[in-house]
Tab-separated table of C-alpha atoms (C1' of nucleotides) in Angstrom:
chain	number	residue	atom	x	y	z
G	274	MET	CA	0.000	0.000	0.000
G	275	ALA	CA	1.332	3.399	-0.961
G	276	SER	CA	2.298	5.774	1.843
G	277	ILE	CA	0.611	9.148	2.165
G	278	THR	CA	3.702	10.719	0.640
G	279	GLU	CA	3.609	8.379	-2.333
G	280	GLU	CA	-0.099	9.038	-2.749
G	281	ASN	CA	0.600	12.742	-2.913
G	282	TYR	CA	3.243	12.227	-5.596
G	283	LEU	CA	0.847	10.108	-7.628
G	284	LYS	CA	-1.855	12.725	-7.383
G	285	ALA	CA	0.553	15.493	-8.394
G	286	LEU	CA	1.811	13.463	-11.364
G	287	PHE	CA	-1.736	12.764	-12.405
G	288	ASN	CA	-2.741	16.403	-12.284
G	289	LEU	CA	0.398	17.611	-14.034
G	290	SER	CA	0.137	15.113	-16.845
G	291	ASN	CA	-3.411	16.026	-17.812
G	292	ASN	CA	-2.181	17.626	-21.007
G	293	GLN	CA	0.945	15.919	-22.301
G	294	GLY	CA	0.485	12.724	-20.348
G	295	GLU	CA	3.853	13.438	-18.772
G	296	ALA	CA	5.375	15.715	-16.158
G	297	SER	CA	8.824	17.161	-15.575
G	298	ILE	CA	10.734	16.653	-12.363
G	299	SER	CA	10.832	20.378	-11.721
G	300	ASP	CA	7.078	20.772	-12.128
G	301	LEU	CA	6.559	17.848	-9.802
G	302	ALA	CA	8.945	19.268	-7.212
G	303	ASN	CA	7.227	22.626	-7.496
G	304	GLN	CA	3.746	21.272	-7.187
G	305	LEU	CA	4.668	19.417	-4.007
G	306	GLY	CA	6.926	22.060	-2.534
G	307	VAL	CA	9.958	19.760	-2.354
G	308	SER	CA	13.419	20.047	-3.879
G	309	MET	CA	14.212	18.496	-7.241
G	310	PRO	CA	16.481	15.805	-5.768
G	311	THR	CA	13.634	14.772	-3.511
G	312	ALA	CA	11.179	14.511	-6.375
G	313	ASN	CA	13.789	12.712	-8.420
G	314	SER	CA	14.359	10.044	-5.824
G	315	MET	CA	10.665	9.521	-5.160
G	316	VAL	CA	10.058	9.048	-8.871
G	317	LYS	CA	12.607	6.239	-8.779
G	318	THR	CA	10.767	4.697	-5.873
G	319	LEU	CA	7.443	4.884	-7.667
G	320	GLN	CA	8.989	3.380	-10.756
G	321	LYS	CA	10.236	0.381	-8.771
G	322	GLN	CA	6.628	-0.209	-7.794
G	323	GLY	CA	5.476	-0.047	-11.390
G	324	LEU	CA	3.527	3.165	-10.827
G	325	CYS	CA	5.427	5.310	-13.316
G	326	ARG	CA	7.957	5.070	-16.112
G	327	TYR	CA	11.037	7.195	-16.008
G	328	GLU	CA	14.386	7.566	-17.732
G	329	LYS	CA	17.139	10.001	-16.838
G	330	TYR	CA	16.545	13.493	-18.164
G	331	LYS	CA	13.165	12.453	-19.537
G	332	PRO	CA	9.738	13.453	-18.267
G	333	VAL	CA	7.851	11.099	-15.942
G	334	VAL	CA	4.881	9.117	-17.266
G	335	LEU	CA	2.368	7.331	-15.062
G	336	THR	CA	1.699	3.685	-15.925
G	337	GLU	CA	-1.899	2.453	-16.169
G	338	GLN	CA	-1.513	1.148	-12.622
G	339	GLY	CA	-0.244	4.517	-11.454
G	340	LYS	CA	-3.052	6.360	-13.203
G	341	LYS	CA	-5.636	4.131	-11.617
G	342	ALA	CA	-4.113	4.520	-8.161
G	343	ALA	CA	-4.082	8.296	-8.594
G	344	ALA	CA	-7.653	8.379	-9.868
G	345	LEU	CA	-8.859	6.391	-6.873
G	346	ILE	CA	-7.261	8.887	-4.511
G	347	ILE	CA	-8.844	11.727	-6.468
G	348	ARG	CA	-12.143	9.851	-6.224
G	349	LYS	CA	-11.882	9.886	-2.421
G	350	HIS	CA	-10.943	13.571	-2.496
G	351	ARG	CA	-13.872	14.610	-4.638
G	352	LEU	CA	-16.417	12.421	-2.885
G	353	THR	CA	-15.276	13.966	0.379
G	354	GLU	CA	-15.590	17.499	-0.971
G	355	MET	CA	-19.073	16.778	-2.217
G	356	PHE	CA	-20.060	15.165	1.075
G	357	LEU	CA	-18.801	18.152	3.038
G	358	VAL	CA	-20.794	20.547	0.885
G	359	ASN	CA	-23.970	18.492	0.433
G	360	LYS	CA	-24.277	16.749	3.750
G	361	MET	CA	-22.310	18.863	6.171
G	362	ASP	CA	-23.125	22.307	4.909
G	363	PHE	CA	-19.602	23.507	4.169
G	364	GLY	CA	-18.922	26.189	1.571
G	365	TRP	CA	-17.148	25.144	-1.634
G	366	GLU	CA	-14.175	27.271	-0.611
G	367	GLU	CA	-13.688	25.391	2.674
G	368	VAL	CA	-13.527	21.797	1.581
G	369	HIS	CA	-10.240	21.377	-0.228
G	370	GLU	CA	-8.017	21.400	2.856
G	371	ILE	CA	-10.151	18.874	4.674
G	372	ALA	CA	-10.475	16.578	1.660
G	373	GLU	CA	-6.704	16.742	1.260
G	374	GLN	CA	-6.468	14.854	4.544
G	375	VAL	CA	-9.520	12.623	4.265
G	376	GLU	CA	-8.442	11.313	0.843
G	377	HIS	CA	-5.702	9.253	2.522
G	378	ILE	CA	-8.070	7.283	4.720
G	379	HIS	CA	-8.165	3.575	3.927
G	380	ALA	CA	-11.784	2.585	4.446
G	381	PRO	CA	-13.617	1.660	1.244
G	382	LYS	CA	-16.941	1.403	3.014
G	383	PHE	CA	-16.633	4.933	4.356
G	384	PHE	CA	-16.403	6.397	0.880
G	385	GLU	CA	-19.010	4.065	-0.546
G	386	ARG	CA	-21.408	5.156	2.140
G	387	MET	CA	-20.770	8.812	1.322
G	388	ASP	CA	-21.375	8.019	-2.334
G	389	GLU	CA	-24.685	6.264	-1.575
G	390	MET	CA	-25.874	8.997	0.763
G	391	MET	CA	-25.352	11.555	-1.988
G	392	GLY	CA	-26.994	9.446	-4.693
G	393	PHE	CA	-23.756	8.751	-6.597
G	394	PRO	CA	-22.766	12.231	-7.736
G	395	THR	CA	-20.643	12.505	-10.884
G	396	VAL	CA	-18.953	15.814	-10.171
G	397	ASP	CA	-17.498	17.525	-7.110
G	398	PRO	CA	-18.522	20.962	-5.778
G	399	HIS	CA	-16.250	22.655	-8.310
G	400	GLY	CA	-17.636	20.722	-11.254
G	401	SER	CA	-14.688	18.336	-11.573
G	402	PRO	CA	-15.679	14.793	-12.444
G	403	ILE	CA	-15.530	12.106	-9.742
G	404	PRO	CA	-13.641	9.037	-11.020
G	405	ASP	CA	-15.624	5.801	-10.727
G	406	LYS	CA	-14.624	2.832	-8.540
G	407	GLN	CA	-12.464	1.490	-11.370
G	408	GLY	CA	-10.608	4.788	-11.554
G	409	ARG	CA	-12.172	5.786	-14.862
G	410	ILE	CA	-12.827	9.456	-15.408
G	411	GLN	CA	-15.634	10.747	-17.547
G	412	GLU	CA	-14.261	13.616	-19.598
G	413	LEU	CA	-16.538	16.656	-19.663
G	414	HIS	CA	-14.911	18.568	-22.579
G	415	LEU	CA	-16.217	21.951	-21.514
G	416	LYS	CA	-15.294	25.269	-23.076
G	417	SER	CA	-14.078	28.221	-21.094
G	418	LEU	CA	-16.171	31.357	-21.072
G	419	SER	CA	-13.396	33.118	-23.036
G	420	GLU	CA	-14.249	30.952	-26.014
G	421	ALA	CA	-17.881	32.018	-26.073
G	422	ALA	CA	-19.233	34.789	-28.264
G	423	PRO	CA	-21.457	37.788	-27.461
G	424	GLY	CA	-25.097	36.863	-27.815
G	425	GLN	CA	-24.602	33.325	-26.550
G	426	GLU	CA	-26.097	32.013	-23.325
G	427	ALA	CA	-24.291	29.523	-21.142
G	428	VAL	CA	-24.339	27.887	-17.738
G	429	ILE	CA	-21.308	27.617	-15.469
G	430	ALA	CA	-20.523	23.907	-15.245
G	431	ALA	CA	-17.078	23.777	-13.663
G	432	LEU	CA	-13.964	25.752	-12.783
G	433	SER	CA	-10.425	25.282	-13.961
G	434	ASP	CA	-9.143	26.902	-10.767
G	435	SER	CA	-10.616	25.992	-7.391
G	436	SER	CA	-8.324	28.064	-5.193
G	437	ALA	CA	-9.921	29.624	-2.129
G	438	GLU	CA	-9.159	33.086	-3.555
G	439	PHE	CA	-10.951	32.480	-6.821
G	440	LEU	CA	-13.885	30.868	-5.012
G	441	ALA	CA	-14.097	33.870	-2.698
G	442	TYR	CA	-14.179	36.126	-5.749
G	443	LEU	CA	-17.002	34.092	-7.264
G	444	ASN	CA	-18.909	34.131	-3.954
G	445	SER	CA	-18.616	37.910	-3.825
G	446	ARG	CA	-20.219	38.160	-7.289
G	447	GLN	CA	-22.927	35.549	-6.602
G	448	LEU	CA	-21.393	33.326	-9.250
G	449	SER	CA	-21.734	29.593	-8.687
G	450	LEU	CA	-22.097	26.351	-10.605
G	451	GLY	CA	-25.395	26.482	-12.443
G	452	THR	CA	-25.400	30.244	-12.844
G	453	GLU	CA	-26.803	31.121	-16.268
G	454	LEU	CA	-24.930	33.817	-18.128
G	455	LYS	CA	-25.935	35.960	-21.106
G	456	ILE	CA	-22.870	37.227	-22.881
G	457	LEU	CA	-23.468	40.874	-23.732
G	458	SER	CA	-20.128	41.891	-25.183
G	459	LYS	CA	-16.437	41.244	-25.267
G	460	GLU	CA	-13.687	43.869	-25.260
G	461	SER	CA	-11.168	43.077	-27.957
G	462	PHE	CA	-8.880	45.429	-26.027
G	463	ASP	CA	-8.400	43.297	-22.893
G	464	GLN	CA	-10.575	40.255	-23.623
G	465	SER	CA	-12.830	41.129	-20.685
G	466	MET	CA	-16.491	40.197	-21.070
G	467	THR	CA	-19.692	41.873	-19.982
G	468	VAL	CA	-22.367	39.450	-18.909
G	469	ALA	CA	-25.796	39.375	-17.270
G	470	TYR	CA	-26.948	36.753	-14.749
G	471	GLY	CA	-29.430	36.525	-11.888
G	472	GLU	CA	-30.120	40.017	-10.602
G	473	LYS	CA	-27.091	41.429	-12.347
G	474	GLU	CA	-27.791	43.385	-15.515
G	475	ARG	CA	-24.199	44.134	-16.444
G	476	GLU	CA	-21.118	42.645	-14.836
G	477	SER	CA	-17.643	42.834	-16.247
G	478	LEU	CA	-15.411	39.766	-15.969
G	479	SER	CA	-11.685	39.973	-16.674
G	480	GLN	CA	-9.991	37.628	-19.100
G	481	LYS	CA	-8.400	35.805	-16.160
G	482	VAL	CA	-11.806	35.071	-14.728
G	483	CYS	CA	-13.386	34.144	-18.067
G	484	GLU	CA	-10.686	31.574	-18.715
G	485	LYS	CA	-11.362	29.863	-15.417
G	486	LEU	CA	-15.115	29.584	-15.843
G	487	LEU	CA	-15.966	26.399	-17.725
G	488	ILE	CA	-19.328	26.522	-19.398
G	489	ARG	CA	-21.922	24.590	-21.320
G	490	ILE	CA	-23.440	26.722	-24.076
G	491	PHE	CA	-27.183	26.594	-24.579
G	492	ASP	CA	-28.254	25.365	-27.983
D	852	MET	CA	1.864	20.039	16.157
D	853	ALA	CA	2.231	16.428	17.225
D	854	SER	CA	2.773	13.832	14.483
D	855	ILE	CA	0.318	10.976	14.037
D	856	THR	CA	2.787	8.714	15.770
D	857	GLU	CA	3.065	11.045	18.730
D	858	GLU	CA	-0.697	11.328	18.886
D	859	ASN	CA	-0.968	7.575	19.083
D	860	TYR	CA	1.506	7.448	21.947
D	861	LEU	CA	-0.425	10.134	23.809
D	862	LYS	CA	-3.663	8.267	23.353
D	863	ALA	CA	-2.114	5.007	24.514
D	864	LEU	CA	-0.615	6.691	27.578
D	865	PHE	CA	-3.957	8.271	28.360
D	866	ASN	CA	-5.816	4.989	28.138
D	867	LEU	CA	-3.210	3.067	30.117
D	868	SER	CA	-3.055	5.590	32.918
D	869	ASN	CA	-6.781	5.588	33.611
D	870	ASN	CA	-6.229	3.796	36.890
D	871	GLN	CA	-2.872	4.689	38.408
D	872	GLY	CA	-2.356	7.870	36.447
D	873	GLU	CA	0.819	6.303	35.132
D	874	ALA	CA	1.906	3.697	32.607
D	875	SER	CA	4.935	1.425	32.282
D	876	ILE	CA	7.143	1.396	29.219
D	877	SER	CA	6.337	-2.255	28.585
D	878	ASP	CA	2.583	-1.682	28.708
D	879	LEU	CA	2.992	1.247	26.367
D	880	ALA	CA	5.139	-0.761	23.962
D	881	ASN	CA	2.622	-3.576	24.085
D	882	GLN	CA	-0.372	-1.377	23.509
D	883	LEU	CA	1.212	0.139	20.439
D	884	GLY	CA	2.830	-3.007	19.101
D	885	VAL	CA	6.334	-1.541	19.150
D	886	SER	CA	9.490	-2.657	20.939
D	887	MET	CA	10.414	-1.295	24.357
D	888	PRO	CA	13.376	0.695	23.057
D	889	THR	CA	11.063	2.378	20.602
D	890	ALA	CA	8.556	3.278	23.294
D	891	ASN	CA	11.381	4.399	25.527
D	892	SER	CA	12.788	6.796	22.987
D	893	MET	CA	9.403	8.215	22.072
D	894	VAL	CA	8.660	8.876	25.729
D	895	LYS	CA	11.829	10.973	25.846
D	896	THR	CA	10.638	12.874	22.797
D	897	LEU	CA	7.250	13.548	24.363
D	898	GLN	CA	8.917	14.656	27.568
D	899	LYS	CA	10.990	17.219	25.704
D	900	GLN	CA	7.718	18.671	24.455
D	901	GLY	CA	6.298	18.854	27.958
D	902	LEU	CA	3.664	16.229	27.230
D	903	CYS	CA	4.782	13.711	29.842
D	904	ARG	CA	7.083	13.364	32.825
D	905	TYR	CA	9.538	10.524	32.950
D	906	GLU	CA	12.548	9.363	34.916
D	907	LYS	CA	14.671	6.308	34.195
D	908	TYR	CA	13.119	3.084	35.449
D	909	LYS	CA	10.008	4.955	36.586
D	910	PRO	CA	6.547	4.836	35.067
D	911	VAL	CA	5.481	7.541	32.626
D	912	VAL	CA	3.009	10.212	33.730
D	913	LEU	CA	1.182	12.546	31.362
D	914	THR	CA	1.394	16.244	32.179
D	915	GLU	CA	-1.803	18.318	32.157
D	916	GLN	CA	-0.846	19.460	28.673
D	917	GLY	CA	-0.365	15.861	27.592
D	918	LYS	CA	-3.674	14.792	29.093
D	919	LYS	CA	-5.493	17.563	27.335
D	920	ALA	CA	-3.859	16.771	24.012
D	921	ALA	CA	-4.799	13.110	24.416
D	922	ALA	CA	-8.363	13.935	25.417
D	923	LEU	CA	-8.808	16.114	22.338
D	924	ILE	CA	-7.710	13.276	20.087
D	925	ILE	CA	-10.101	10.946	21.901
D	926	ARG	CA	-12.794	13.579	21.415
D	927	LYS	CA	-12.255	13.439	17.657
D	928	HIS	CA	-12.261	9.650	17.742
D	929	ARG	CA	-15.515	9.385	19.648
D	930	LEU	CA	-17.300	12.124	17.717
D	931	THR	CA	-16.326	10.299	14.551
D	932	GLU	CA	-17.609	6.972	15.840
D	933	MET	CA	-20.891	8.548	16.807
D	934	PHE	CA	-21.188	10.308	13.462
D	935	LEU	CA	-20.550	7.086	11.573
D	936	VAL	CA	-23.250	5.296	13.552
D	937	ASN	CA	-25.829	8.075	13.771
D	938	LYS	CA	-25.436	9.816	10.449
D	939	MET	CA	-23.849	7.252	8.176
D	940	ASP	CA	-25.601	4.111	9.343
D	941	PHE	CA	-22.553	2.091	10.342
D	942	GLY	CA	-22.772	-0.651	12.961
D	943	TRP	CA	-21.063	-0.033	16.318
D	944	GLU	CA	-18.643	-2.837	15.517
D	945	GLU	CA	-17.433	-1.189	12.292
D	946	VAL	CA	-16.480	2.268	13.426
D	947	HIS	CA	-13.353	1.883	15.491
D	948	GLU	CA	-10.968	1.278	12.598
D	949	ILE	CA	-12.263	4.216	10.637
D	950	ALA	CA	-12.234	6.570	13.639
D	951	GLU	CA	-8.659	5.474	14.333
D	952	GLN	CA	-7.720	7.209	11.090
D	953	VAL	CA	-10.131	10.129	11.133
D	954	GLU	CA	-9.028	11.163	14.644
D	955	HIS	CA	-5.745	12.453	13.199
D	956	ILE	CA	-7.360	14.933	10.854
D	957	HIS	CA	-6.591	18.557	11.676
D	958	ALA	CA	-9.817	20.411	10.907
D	959	PRO	CA	-11.601	21.802	13.963
D	960	LYS	CA	-14.595	22.841	11.938
D	961	PHE	CA	-15.073	19.343	10.565
D	962	PHE	CA	-15.498	17.901	14.042
D	963	GLU	CA	-17.558	20.813	15.285
D	964	ARG	CA	-19.909	20.341	12.387
D	965	MET	CA	-20.274	16.643	13.230
D	966	ASP	CA	-20.953	17.598	16.836
D	967	GLU	CA	-23.647	20.111	15.835
D	968	MET	CA	-25.301	17.731	13.372
D	969	MET	CA	-25.654	15.165	16.130
D	970	GLY	CA	-26.921	17.638	18.724
D	971	PHE	CA	-23.784	17.531	20.893
D	972	PRO	CA	-23.763	13.943	22.073
D	973	THR	CA	-22.025	13.182	25.378
D	974	VAL	CA	-21.175	9.550	24.755
D	975	ASP	CA	-19.945	7.491	21.816
D	976	PRO	CA	-21.694	4.415	20.368
D	977	HIS	CA	-20.103	2.224	23.063
D	978	GLY	CA	-21.203	4.484	25.896
D	979	SER	CA	-17.792	6.053	26.478
D	980	PRO	CA	-17.924	9.761	27.315
D	981	ILE	CA	-16.901	12.279	24.645
D	982	PRO	CA	-14.408	14.790	26.093
D	983	ASP	CA	-15.500	18.417	25.683
D	984	LYS	CA	-13.639	21.019	23.618
D	985	GLN	CA	-11.433	21.801	26.620
D	986	GLY	CA	-10.468	18.163	26.911
D	987	ARG	CA	-12.485	17.605	30.085
D	988	ILE	CA	-14.082	14.220	30.529
D	989	GLN	CA	-17.276	13.697	32.417
D	990	GLU	CA	-16.818	10.584	34.550
D	991	LEU	CA	-19.782	8.230	34.393
D	992	HIS	CA	-18.922	5.997	37.415
D	993	LEU	CA	-20.947	3.063	36.209
D	994	LYS	CA	-21.002	-0.359	37.792
D	995	SER	CA	-20.407	-3.550	35.893
D	996	LEU	CA	-23.207	-6.066	35.669
D	997	SER	CA	-21.135	-8.431	37.836
D	998	GLU	CA	-21.659	-6.102	40.748
D	999	ALA	CA	-25.443	-6.219	40.502
D	1000	ALA	CA	-27.603	-8.554	42.559
D	1001	PRO	CA	-30.432	-10.899	41.550
D	1002	GLY	CA	-33.745	-9.122	41.633
D	1003	GLN	CA	-32.290	-5.831	40.441
D	1004	GLU	CA	-33.146	-4.217	37.117
D	1005	ALA	CA	-30.618	-2.282	35.102
D	1006	VAL	CA	-29.953	-0.723	31.724
D	1007	ILE	CA	-26.791	-1.241	29.713
D	1008	ALA	CA	-25.097	2.164	29.587
D	1009	ALA	CA	-21.600	1.414	28.311
D	1010	LEU	CA	-19.006	-1.282	27.638
D	1011	SER	CA	-15.570	-1.696	29.128
D	1012	ASP	CA	-14.492	-3.624	26.013
D	1013	SER	CA	-15.425	-2.417	22.542
D	1014	SER	CA	-13.557	-5.014	20.515
D	1015	ALA	CA	-15.226	-6.159	17.321
D	1016	GLU	CA	-15.463	-9.686	18.773
D	1017	PHE	CA	-17.311	-8.598	21.884
D	1018	LEU	CA	-19.600	-6.347	19.869
D	1019	ALA	CA	-20.362	-9.233	17.510
D	1020	TYR	CA	-21.233	-11.363	20.532
D	1021	LEU	CA	-23.576	-8.667	21.832
D	1022	ASN	CA	-25.162	-8.265	18.388
D	1023	SER	CA	-25.805	-12.009	18.230
D	1024	ARG	CA	-27.690	-11.789	21.534
D	1025	GLN	CA	-29.601	-8.625	20.670
D	1026	LEU	CA	-27.810	-6.798	23.461
D	1027	SER	CA	-27.162	-3.116	22.912
D	1028	LEU	CA	-26.852	0.143	24.813
D	1029	GLY	CA	-30.214	0.856	26.373
D	1030	THR	CA	-31.190	-2.798	26.753
D	1031	GLU	CA	-33.020	-3.256	30.050
D	1032	LEU	CA	-32.045	-6.322	32.011
D	1033	LYS	CA	-33.790	-8.116	34.862
D	1034	ILE	CA	-31.295	-10.093	36.880
D	1035	LEU	CA	-32.843	-13.453	37.639
D	1036	SER	CA	-29.991	-15.260	39.336
D	1037	LYS	CA	-26.256	-15.524	39.725
D	1038	GLU	CA	-24.239	-18.749	39.943
D	1039	SER	CA	-21.829	-18.554	42.843
D	1040	PHE	CA	-20.041	-21.415	41.069
D	1041	ASP	CA	-18.814	-19.519	38.007
D	1042	GLN	CA	-20.225	-16.020	38.568
D	1043	SER	CA	-22.383	-16.342	35.470
D	1044	MET	CA	-25.727	-14.549	35.572
D	1045	THR	CA	-29.119	-15.381	34.199
D	1046	VAL	CA	-31.007	-12.386	32.919
D	1047	ALA	CA	-34.174	-11.486	31.033
D	1048	TYR	CA	-34.438	-8.708	28.445
D	1049	GLY	CA	-36.502	-7.898	25.381
D	1050	GLU	CA	-37.987	-11.109	24.032
D	1051	LYS	CA	-35.542	-13.232	25.988
D	1052	GLU	CA	-36.975	-14.903	29.081
D	1053	ARG	CA	-33.737	-16.506	30.281
D	1054	GLU	CA	-30.273	-15.842	28.952
D	1055	SER	CA	-27.086	-16.866	30.642
D	1056	LEU	CA	-24.151	-14.444	30.578
D	1057	SER	CA	-20.670	-15.555	31.569
D	1058	GLN	CA	-18.638	-13.680	34.162
D	1059	LYS	CA	-16.414	-12.335	31.370
D	1060	VAL	CA	-19.411	-10.799	29.671
D	1061	CYS	CA	-20.974	-9.473	32.882
D	1062	GLU	CA	-17.772	-7.640	33.763
D	1063	LYS	CA	-17.741	-5.880	30.430
D	1064	LEU	CA	-21.315	-4.664	30.552
D	1065	LEU	CA	-21.509	-1.359	32.398
D	1066	ILE	CA	-24.919	-0.619	33.793
D	1067	ARG	CA	-27.105	1.907	35.510
D	1068	ILE	CA	-29.332	0.247	38.131
D	1069	PHE	CA	-32.971	1.319	38.331
D	1070	ASP	CA	-33.970	2.796	41.679
A	1386	DC	C1'	26.952	27.870	-32.605
A	1387	DA	C1'	28.683	29.282	-28.146
A	1388	DA	C1'	27.291	31.251	-23.806
A	1389	DA	C1'	24.051	31.458	-20.377
A	1390	DT	C1'	20.266	29.536	-18.092
A	1391	DT	C1'	17.386	26.007	-16.666
A	1392	DT	C1'	16.724	21.438	-15.499
A	1393	DG	C1'	18.219	17.123	-13.713
A	1394	DT	C1'	21.472	14.109	-11.186
A	1395	DT	C1'	24.646	12.395	-7.689
A	1396	DA	C1'	26.566	12.376	-3.296
A	1397	DG	C1'	26.250	13.018	1.318
A	1398	DA	C1'	23.812	14.265	5.409
A	1399	DA	C1'	19.720	15.046	8.656
A	1400	DT	C1'	15.387	13.611	11.116
A	1401	DA	C1'	11.649	10.519	12.542
A	1402	DG	C1'	10.478	6.227	13.725
A	1403	DT	C1'	11.564	1.736	13.943
A	1404	DC	C1'	14.390	-2.582	14.982
A	1405	DT	C1'	17.849	-6.197	17.428
A	1406	DA	C1'	21.494	-7.340	20.568
A	1407	DA	C1'	23.550	-6.740	24.750
A	1408	DC	C1'	23.501	-5.255	29.195
A	1409	DA	C1'	21.525	-3.279	33.664
A	1410	DA	C1'	18.068	-2.526	37.160
A	1411	DA	C1'	13.994	-3.902	39.545
A	1412	DA	C1'	10.750	-7.149	40.923
A	1413	DT	C1'	9.536	-11.871	42.069
A	1414	DA	C1'	10.185	-16.327	43.767
A	1415	DT	C1'	12.218	-19.595	45.907
T	173	DA	C1'	18.777	-12.881	50.550
T	174	DT	C1'	19.997	-14.953	46.488
T	175	DA	C1'	18.558	-16.634	41.969
T	176	DT	C1'	15.476	-15.945	38.331
T	177	DT	C1'	12.492	-13.338	35.622
T	178	DT	C1'	10.774	-9.198	34.042
T	179	DT	C1'	11.436	-4.675	32.807
T	180	DG	C1'	14.126	-0.930	31.150
T	181	DT	C1'	18.215	1.099	28.861
T	182	DT	C1'	21.967	1.861	25.599
T	183	DA	C1'	24.184	1.314	21.389
T	184	DG	C1'	24.030	0.741	16.765
T	185	DA	C1'	21.671	0.014	12.533
T	186	DC	C1'	17.872	0.444	8.965
T	187	DT	C1'	14.133	2.768	6.048
T	188	DA	C1'	11.561	6.717	4.498
T	189	DT	C1'	11.627	11.305	3.406
T	190	DT	C1'	13.772	15.272	3.212
T	191	DC	C1'	17.674	18.665	2.455
T	192	DT	C1'	22.130	21.225	0.353
T	193	DA	C1'	26.173	21.364	-2.498
T	194	DA	C1'	28.322	20.258	-6.540
T	195	DC	C1'	28.211	18.912	-11.012
T	196	DA	C1'	26.195	17.514	-15.627
T	197	DA	C1'	22.885	17.585	-19.373
T	198	DA	C1'	19.550	20.003	-21.976
T	199	DT	C1'	17.536	24.081	-23.502
T	200	DT	C1'	17.339	28.800	-24.598
T	201	DT	C1'	19.362	32.971	-26.155
T	202	DG	C1'	22.313	36.329	-28.189
DNA sequence: CAAATTTGTTAGAATAGTCTAACAAAATAT
DNA sequence: ATATTTTGTTAGACTATTCTAACAAATTTG
């Protein structure tokens, strides 16, 4: 069984390799707040266990086994976040830190019970998909708000950044998952967008924000 | 902040010193499944942090600070057990292992929310008192069933053994907290007792079992 | 392309928590 | 009160995870 430390490396590798399917040692070290030699030696350890593939001076690639292990940890993380929000009345900005600890608990029944109690949710409070028990992840292929055009209507389906700061910003603007937006205009100058939603007739969202809001466009 | 290992030593010391207020190195080592040298060196570490007092060849005594720290971990353990039983529909025999892990989570709000959701319970699913937020424990001073006399009526209020095996035994006999017992007779031969409860007209309980059932006698 | 920068590696050391072997003190039992 | 047993201690070693310093490879830049 992987240690908590190893689990954290797997999770970091998984998250970093979303795009290329591989991650550099320096990104890994950065993500985990450890030195490069530390990341380097842990990668060797993971490789010995068949969890990743690695050659000197090459990026690290998770094996199928490693991907599955990582996905199952992420499953526990996201189920926990959802449970905290749905069943324990936490705000979506409060749950990451707690889930970061709970995800390392070894108690299959505990997480299955959460899952049942919530009616088997497919996404977490930030719209990220919850991997299934086999570690498979349903891809959502959402667009970011930046890609939408004036005149379109869309609903916020997920976030590409779930930091407490960004969530606090969204809270302050009454933006949440499910919020329906009408895109009024887009500044070609700074890529900021003016939108309407709920009670708000005209709100301006910076490019930074638009990029982080993942939407489903109404047909 | 104490490591998980240190927390486990504190908890073990707390449980072992219930009677004398002190614990031997060998009992501590035994309780934790480590060697005596290991327990010995950890005791020195805890002492340096002001969590216990210790002199060579003498038993270990928790300081007030150490007692409080231990009680707060036990609080998290027992709140978790109660939450699992009351809110997540686990059996009382399933919760110890999970609580053993959850008790190390650092998230005050998580445990406070559990506490609130349950209406601030004072005992865990096995009848053991839940320490308050200051680490104070309300003593229940219960008698064991062995101390009761034929003719008396009593209610099971707690257990002095919460092992899965004992709990399975109690489940198989439909005995639980709150079960009201009429004591019919006691064998002076083997100290076993014959009792009536629920649908059962006559059930025989061995001395071992009677000692582990903590009761409140009806006036 | 050569120089500079970034990235990655090796070597060596530190800390936490654990062990076994050997010995010493305390407690128990003749 | 001595011998035996139990309990406790010290010394030394091992693994996991981390670090810094020094160097090497790869990449980027002028």
